């Protein structure tokens, strides 16, 4: 069975592929983390934060799909299996059990800040090797920074 | 901050809670596994299987959400963090890299068969302790068995 | 070519399969009967009854599809061929030619009463062998009894 | 004019009918109570709680309709007149005038807890007499318990 | 906690508030009455009248919401609790049990006629004190008179 | 009760009526046959053929409805009862049990070819007697021939 | 200013143009007549007939638009002014004042029968001169005959 | 058969009824006139004016329906038959044949101006007798004046 | 080029025109003010207030459009240029930089109160000169007072 | 691999096939021509004509698809490759560069006139060989003649 | 209360912030200017230009919102108050009173040309400091240039 | 008549214009080629590939429109006439007659690979001259590469 021929040379593909795989891990764990908070949340602002977290989940899932499909489109196999996500994620993990709303808002804001820093490195890294991949990463960064602002505004 | 008061007694809540937590792990890892196959798939039937896998993802995600919200509604904290999923999942993991369509179809069929067996045990276990939880699990089992048939039919 | 592996043991599958095949015949002939009345209806209440009958057709068709797909999902081949329906149906057949609206309303009410009695037996029979099949049959019974009430209310 | 023939025997019909009539009173007064709070609410969380209460109203109205139509479908006349609701309701009544948001959230959580306890008794009571009625009551209980969790989470 | 400042002076607010509270009772009991008939209806025109009554319910519910929110917007607390509705309603109550379609049509027509007469008094009373409240009452009167015509046309 | 006055003379009505009744039998049995294949299908192309068959079912059902309503509009009673369909159908019947996808595709292609031949005769026969009926039959023939091409293209 | 060049020769255009102008008058007066009945209707079946008449109005208006635009497309000016409609219409006029439902149903059925007879003449007349115009008239005739059947069925 | 009981006294009903009947004639002939222009239009601005005229038709038809239903709701029979419209209309009639776009725009602007003058008289006349009717006429006047502005702006 | 002929006399047009121009300035600056707060908001209730402010923006924009188009329809040129808005607005301006949620809620409530007072004067002023303009202003006042209530309820 | 069996004999298929292939070339080049004008248009009526041309593009594309699928359904291979379109088209080609709106309107009107003449020949030619193909061509001719009228009306 | 932490360093944030604030003023005044023209427009092309201007308004409003939210997401407070817009705008202001269509088209084309020149400077300025902001500005520039072309094409 | 003023200088406009014209030819011939395959396809995977090709057609058509409108927006006339497409296309042409599905999949994959290589050159070429044009080309390249992957995955 044939493999996917990349529109990129080997070196460029390697750089772009690593950026995309890193982004995939960030986004998949973001989706799991936000769902965990969505379910275990308590506090006076429960309803609003509960629904806001699902907007983050939707963003993380849709972006993960775009990122992984971009990876395979340039001939790089994305790896989003549970074991891989758990081993490679750099996100701080939430505590088990009930999570107070104020603390959740602060944690999500903090966690988005960390992810954004890595996305900005990926944007810089892919500028030369693949402007198409870079454009996708820029678009996702814009959305993450918008959410980052909205969570910070509530702290 | 207050915890959620359960409509169930402690023993019933424990049984129902374990059934729901087990179901959650199955469904979250199913969603990750089906996405992994969705992205790395190759083969003559790529387009159909690629799209069919997303139906499984949608089912797994929606069911996981129902199951986790049911858990907290009976006063049990669901745990769907990446580390928990990776450590507790009983699903066989896919190989990294490209995945041939025929093999994927067979693997998903097999994997659904295993999940269904565990769901049928959970349905039996929750009959007395909580018919509301049981009704939810029966509904998800019906959907999983429908997908199981459709993947088997292609083997 | 592989057959569908049932999630049920042989004895349970036999009971559930017979319940589903019996339901399929009832529902397919109900859909044909209600259409026949829909087309040949006359009388002062033509417009309302004409449209009401199509609600019954929609219910019968959707339920027949669910029932047949449930059968194959547990490894039993549904048989909905015209010859099978004609030979096995227990529904009283409508007369050919024009059908007065009052008589149609009474006949459909009567016919729904007969089908419901058989569905209640199937609900009872599948309780132990397969709660998933039972849950589907309960759901269809609820809809049939709602239509039964509405046709009776017009007699 | 004909009455509706019940698919149930007299004893079963009596049990199921009482469960449904009791549920109807609970749900109708829940819809009036939640609207009263929706209108007279004040407090910092006004907007969120105001809209959340309308979700409860929608649930109560839709469930009341299902419950009453199920009653007549088994040959029992539902009674949802204002005098009947006022005389038979077991719900604690809200004070007149403005209602603070925190107090409303606590009262609705408490009131849902009481209704759920009665619904669980009705689910148990209808298991033998009528699984179709039981299935409807289980479905409504699941939704009430989901709302119960969400109001408790805000206390 | 602050009360709502009225855009009206005290005397005007009193007149407008009484008109709105009276309208609220009429509309809430209309919604309960039409539902009661919707459920217990029998007769040859069951299907049409059953559905027509739900149009009245929708109108009554939407208008009640507008009226109550208008009341609080002018600093008057609306009271729509079940006890208040039962004690203050001027609507003739339906008999319990099955209700024949012809009789229901006549009763609803009669009952709408009574409500309309009271609404016309409220329209006249609010002309000077609050043209905004009057405009809302005129709009509801138009809809009630349209339904009144349609029920009369069937007598 | 009055019968439907035909816009056609007796001879023309007879010809058009026979064409429509023949078409009705073809279309009703096509809908049952395609559903039977939809349910019992197995094979590597299961998903595509399973869904394609439902397009045929939709076409057959919608066309049968148009044909039967056209018959009664010209004063001829359509007969679509299960017994009539089983006795008069000229379609070759499918085997019971599982049906391989390649064989199903070939059978449906063959069966559509037979139906089309009869429809073309009906188009020719109704040209003079009733151009309105002919126009309907031409439209259905076009859709059947489109499906015929698509099934042949897969053989 | 330019006139519209006809795709037809003069003789054909004249025949087609007269057929279309005749159809326009029939359809415009049908729309006014059905509205008149829609408004002044009384009787036990008011609601159903009231709504059914609006289906006729929609059909008449849409068909009139198609017919008039077809006329101008072949270079013939349609005339649908009120004076022209009143002077040339062949439809029997309704009485002023209230109209009983049974009588309205019979009158509309009768009136549709007359229009259909003229449409069938127009279909025959345009066969040679312009098959495009004929095809439009056939399509409208089919819809008129469907309504004709449905009104007759209620007599 | 019963007539519709008016919520108005005889004198008020007479005034309101005449206002509504006059409005009905204006609106029905406006709808026919705008359609006539829509079909026979030529000129460089054909496309825009052709579509703009259909907005006028939609407004005229919807308003005519509201006006006629309001009339019968107050116990007055509206008369919208073609003969009545032709005899009583005060609108200047369009010439037959092609109509240049500039001239049409000017004629419609002029004609709307005349209708508006009569509507303003009707608004004044119904102030005391029936504020509900007045409110409807005010709403239609607002829409007519908006169209009046837009046609004038093009002159 | 022609100007728009007013349906009003000069004196009435002047009064109505001034009311509308005043309303336009209020509404345009309300839309800019609410957007400014929407963007610069911070605080624990950020998400709810952020979205609530956009409802105010939508209301202000839609109402401004209606008001300005009404002005030109009566032959008065609306002026909504930025310089005009800045010079004539009577609204207190927000501070630059971040805006705390509680303060924003209080400011918007206060500001709506001021606008409503001016709208009530305009409603009174236009009663005689132009009931059509008055009706538009009444409708907007109702919406503004509803928002006023909801913002006050959160203080 | 199998070819598509035609429902037509060889002679009829040849005639119908040539008509369809000719129509395909006309329609594909019409779609390219109208897009070329859509893009390069200038003039005072730019906006209207720009959008009107896209209606022609949509019509041409949808009709080309129907025509080509009809060809293969009767066993004739349609040829719509760019070289074939360029070599066989009979449409006059537009000049390169900017195109004035008046000239474009005249050219499209002229070009539609030429296409219609060829379509009318194809309608005549296919009457005997294949009424199904003829019916498709008649339907497209009607749409082309409607556009022809509308472009002529603007000249 | 916390401020928003910027993902950018101080120098980059300053550059990006100024670009965004400049863009905000351009877009807000564009929205007010286009609305002013939308309302006061007269001339033969009124309808088309009136609607075209609203497309510009929609573009300007949506872009202003994106630009302002981007500013706060990088920790810069956008200022869109009426006074600020009036004082800082560089757009030439429209004359008061009626505006002829040709002149409006030319003015909008000219004004868009000026805005585009400033946007191209902002695109260049933000390339290094913040590619995410640059990407947003590029997207808006593309839309503005598309509108610029369409207005020029009509001059 | 005025020409479109470019926001670019002459040299930049020339580079961007050539990139856009080249892209236009690629995309238009891609749309014709994919349609040709869509129509003449045969083989076991007919249904899936037939529908997949229409996704390519939609992408090619929408992108061609964007590219051509971008060209004219920078003052360059796009040329998409059939003769130009046929003469300048660099795409390998499909054979006439039936096309096997496997071969079509391979050809489309190959052809997309060639187009992508040219698009990547255009992306590089437009970086300096016009980042707005480049951004559009990057977006289209991303979509083409996604389709390229999906077709390769099926080889």
PDB file of C-alpha atoms in Angstrom, chain F residues 24-124:
ATOM      1  CA  UNK F  24     -47.812   1.070  -7.980  1.00  0.00           C
ATOM      2  CA  UNK F  25     -47.120  -2.651  -7.594  1.00  0.00           C
ATOM      3  CA  UNK F  26     -43.653  -2.268  -9.132  1.00  0.00           C
ATOM      4  CA  UNK F  27     -42.781   0.623  -6.823  1.00  0.00           C
ATOM      5  CA  UNK F  28     -44.159  -0.848  -3.588  1.00  0.00           C
ATOM      6  CA  UNK F  29     -42.335  -4.121  -4.095  1.00  0.00           C
ATOM      7  CA  UNK F  30     -39.196  -2.221  -5.062  1.00  0.00           C
ATOM      8  CA  UNK F  31     -39.382  -0.392  -1.735  1.00  0.00           C
ATOM      9  CA  UNK F  32     -39.758  -3.660   0.211  1.00  0.00           C
ATOM     10  CA  UNK F  33     -37.026  -5.396  -1.781  1.00  0.00           C
ATOM     11  CA  UNK F  34     -34.522  -2.581  -1.369  1.00  0.00           C
ATOM     12  CA  UNK F  35     -35.205  -2.447   2.379  1.00  0.00           C
ATOM     13  CA  UNK F  36     -34.709  -6.228   2.639  1.00  0.00           C
ATOM     14  CA  UNK F  37     -31.313  -5.854   0.963  1.00  0.00           C
ATOM     15  CA  UNK F  38     -30.520  -2.780   3.104  1.00  0.00           C
ATOM     16  CA  UNK F  39     -30.952  -4.892   6.247  1.00  0.00           C
ATOM     17  CA  UNK F  40     -29.363  -8.210   5.278  1.00  0.00           C
ATOM     18  CA  UNK F  41     -26.400  -6.869   3.358  1.00  0.00           C
ATOM     19  CA  UNK F  42     -22.820  -7.967   4.035  1.00  0.00           C
ATOM     20  CA  UNK F  43     -19.558  -7.393   2.245  1.00  0.00           C
ATOM     21  CA  UNK F  44     -16.658  -5.006   1.931  1.00  0.00           C
ATOM     22  CA  UNK F  45     -18.811  -2.299   0.369  1.00  0.00           C
ATOM     23  CA  UNK F  46     -21.528  -2.656   3.018  1.00  0.00           C
ATOM     24  CA  UNK F  47     -21.663   0.985   4.139  1.00  0.00           C
ATOM     25  CA  UNK F  48     -21.985   2.540   0.686  1.00  0.00           C
ATOM     26  CA  UNK F  49     -24.462   0.044  -0.707  1.00  0.00           C
ATOM     27  CA  UNK F  50     -26.459   0.080   2.552  1.00  0.00           C
ATOM     28  CA  UNK F  51     -26.941   3.828   2.198  1.00  0.00           C
ATOM     29  CA  UNK F  52     -27.424   3.747  -1.577  1.00  0.00           C
ATOM     30  CA  UNK F  53     -30.288   1.280  -1.150  1.00  0.00           C
ATOM     31  CA  UNK F  54     -32.088   3.765   1.093  1.00  0.00           C
ATOM     32  CA  UNK F  55     -32.007   6.293  -1.756  1.00  0.00           C
ATOM     33  CA  UNK F  56     -33.846   3.695  -3.836  1.00  0.00           C
ATOM     34  CA  UNK F  57     -36.335   3.163  -1.006  1.00  0.00           C
ATOM     35  CA  UNK F  58     -37.001   6.897  -0.770  1.00  0.00           C
ATOM     36  CA  UNK F  59     -37.491   7.137  -4.527  1.00  0.00           C
ATOM     37  CA  UNK F  60     -39.818   4.131  -4.587  1.00  0.00           C
ATOM     38  CA  UNK F  61     -41.933   5.348  -1.681  1.00  0.00           C
ATOM     39  CA  UNK F  62     -42.312   8.915  -2.940  1.00  0.00           C
ATOM     40  CA  UNK F  63     -43.126   7.717  -6.461  1.00  0.00           C
ATOM     41  CA  UNK F  64     -45.645   5.148  -5.196  1.00  0.00           C
ATOM     42  CA  UNK F  65     -47.425   7.913  -3.308  1.00  0.00           C
ATOM     43  CA  UNK F  66     -47.561  10.145  -6.388  1.00  0.00           C
ATOM     44  CA  UNK F  67     -48.785   7.291  -8.569  1.00  0.00           C
ATOM     45  CA  UNK F  68     -51.519   6.196  -6.162  1.00  0.00           C
ATOM     46  CA  UNK F  69     -52.773   9.744  -5.596  1.00  0.00           C
ATOM     47  CA  UNK F  70     -52.795  10.284  -9.349  1.00  0.00           C
ATOM     48  CA  UNK F  71     -54.936   7.140  -9.731  1.00  0.00           C
ATOM     49  CA  UNK F  72     -57.578   8.307  -7.281  1.00  0.00           C
ATOM     50  CA  UNK F  73     -57.480  11.799  -8.826  1.00  0.00           C
ATOM     51  CA  UNK F  74     -58.700  10.244 -12.091  1.00  0.00           C
ATOM     52  CA  UNK F  75     -61.317   8.168 -10.272  1.00  0.00           C
ATOM     53  CA  UNK F  76     -59.484   4.842 -10.077  1.00  0.00           C
ATOM     54  CA  UNK F  77     -58.912   3.114  -6.722  1.00  0.00           C
ATOM     55  CA  UNK F  78     -55.268   2.164  -6.212  1.00  0.00           C
ATOM     56  CA  UNK F  79     -54.647  -1.156  -4.476  1.00  0.00           C
ATOM     57  CA  UNK F  80     -51.454  -1.374  -2.464  1.00  0.00           C
ATOM     58  CA  UNK F  81     -52.426  -3.954   0.155  1.00  0.00           C
ATOM     59  CA  UNK F  82     -49.788  -6.533   1.105  1.00  0.00           C
ATOM     60  CA  UNK F  83     -51.737  -9.429  -0.394  1.00  0.00           C
ATOM     61  CA  UNK F  84     -52.173  -7.587  -3.696  1.00  0.00           C
ATOM     62  CA  UNK F  85     -48.500  -6.648  -3.864  1.00  0.00           C
ATOM     63  CA  UNK F  86     -47.389 -10.223  -3.163  1.00  0.00           C
ATOM     64  CA  UNK F  87     -49.756 -11.742  -5.719  1.00  0.00           C
ATOM     65  CA  UNK F  88     -49.233  -9.346  -8.587  1.00  0.00           C
ATOM     66  CA  UNK F  89     -45.584  -8.371  -8.351  1.00  0.00           C
ATOM     67  CA  UNK F  90     -43.395  -9.363 -11.286  1.00  0.00           C
ATOM     68  CA  UNK F  91     -40.149  -8.670  -9.426  1.00  0.00           C
ATOM     69  CA  UNK F  92     -37.813 -11.598  -8.770  1.00  0.00           C
ATOM     70  CA  UNK F  93     -37.700 -12.145  -4.981  1.00  0.00           C
ATOM     71  CA  UNK F  94     -34.468 -11.972  -2.977  1.00  0.00           C
ATOM     72  CA  UNK F  95     -33.203 -15.026  -1.096  1.00  0.00           C
ATOM     73  CA  UNK F  96     -33.654 -15.008   2.680  1.00  0.00           C
ATOM     74  CA  UNK F  97     -30.593 -14.503   4.916  1.00  0.00           C
ATOM     75  CA  UNK F  98     -27.384 -12.594   4.342  1.00  0.00           C
ATOM     76  CA  UNK F  99     -26.864 -11.035   0.918  1.00  0.00           C
ATOM     77  CA  UNK F 100     -23.390 -10.301  -0.459  1.00  0.00           C
ATOM     78  CA  UNK F 101     -22.860  -6.743  -1.677  1.00  0.00           C
ATOM     79  CA  UNK F 102     -21.735  -7.574  -5.241  1.00  0.00           C
ATOM     80  CA  UNK F 103     -24.698  -9.831  -5.795  1.00  0.00           C
ATOM     81  CA  UNK F 104     -27.115  -7.256  -4.400  1.00  0.00           C
ATOM     82  CA  UNK F 105     -25.763  -4.576  -6.717  1.00  0.00           C
ATOM     83  CA  UNK F 106     -26.226  -6.860  -9.717  1.00  0.00           C
ATOM     84  CA  UNK F 107     -29.717  -7.884  -8.634  1.00  0.00           C
ATOM     85  CA  UNK F 108     -30.905  -4.342  -8.083  1.00  0.00           C
ATOM     86  CA  UNK F 109     -29.478  -3.296 -11.451  1.00  0.00           C
ATOM     87  CA  UNK F 110     -31.279  -6.180 -13.123  1.00  0.00           C
ATOM     88  CA  UNK F 111     -34.526  -5.542 -11.306  1.00  0.00           C
ATOM     89  CA  UNK F 112     -34.460  -1.816 -12.153  1.00  0.00           C
ATOM     90  CA  UNK F 113     -33.941  -2.770 -15.798  1.00  0.00           C
ATOM     91  CA  UNK F 114     -37.113  -4.852 -15.723  1.00  0.00           C
ATOM     92  CA  UNK F 115     -39.156  -2.142 -14.037  1.00  0.00           C
ATOM     93  CA  UNK F 116     -37.920   0.471 -16.511  1.00  0.00           C
ATOM     94  CA  UNK F 117     -39.026  -1.652 -19.463  1.00  0.00           C
ATOM     95  CA  UNK F 118     -42.544  -1.757 -18.032  1.00  0.00           C
ATOM     96  CA  UNK F 119     -42.523   1.968 -17.273  1.00  0.00           C
ATOM     97  CA  UNK F 120     -41.542   2.749 -20.869  1.00  0.00           C
ATOM     98  CA  UNK F 121     -44.556   0.721 -22.041  1.00  0.00           C
ATOM     99  CA  UNK F 122     -46.758   2.695 -19.659  1.00  0.00           C
ATOM    100  CA  UNK F 123     -45.338   5.983 -20.951  1.00  0.00           C
ATOM    101  CA  UNK F 124     -46.201   4.929 -24.502  1.00  0.00           C
TER     102      UNK F 124
END
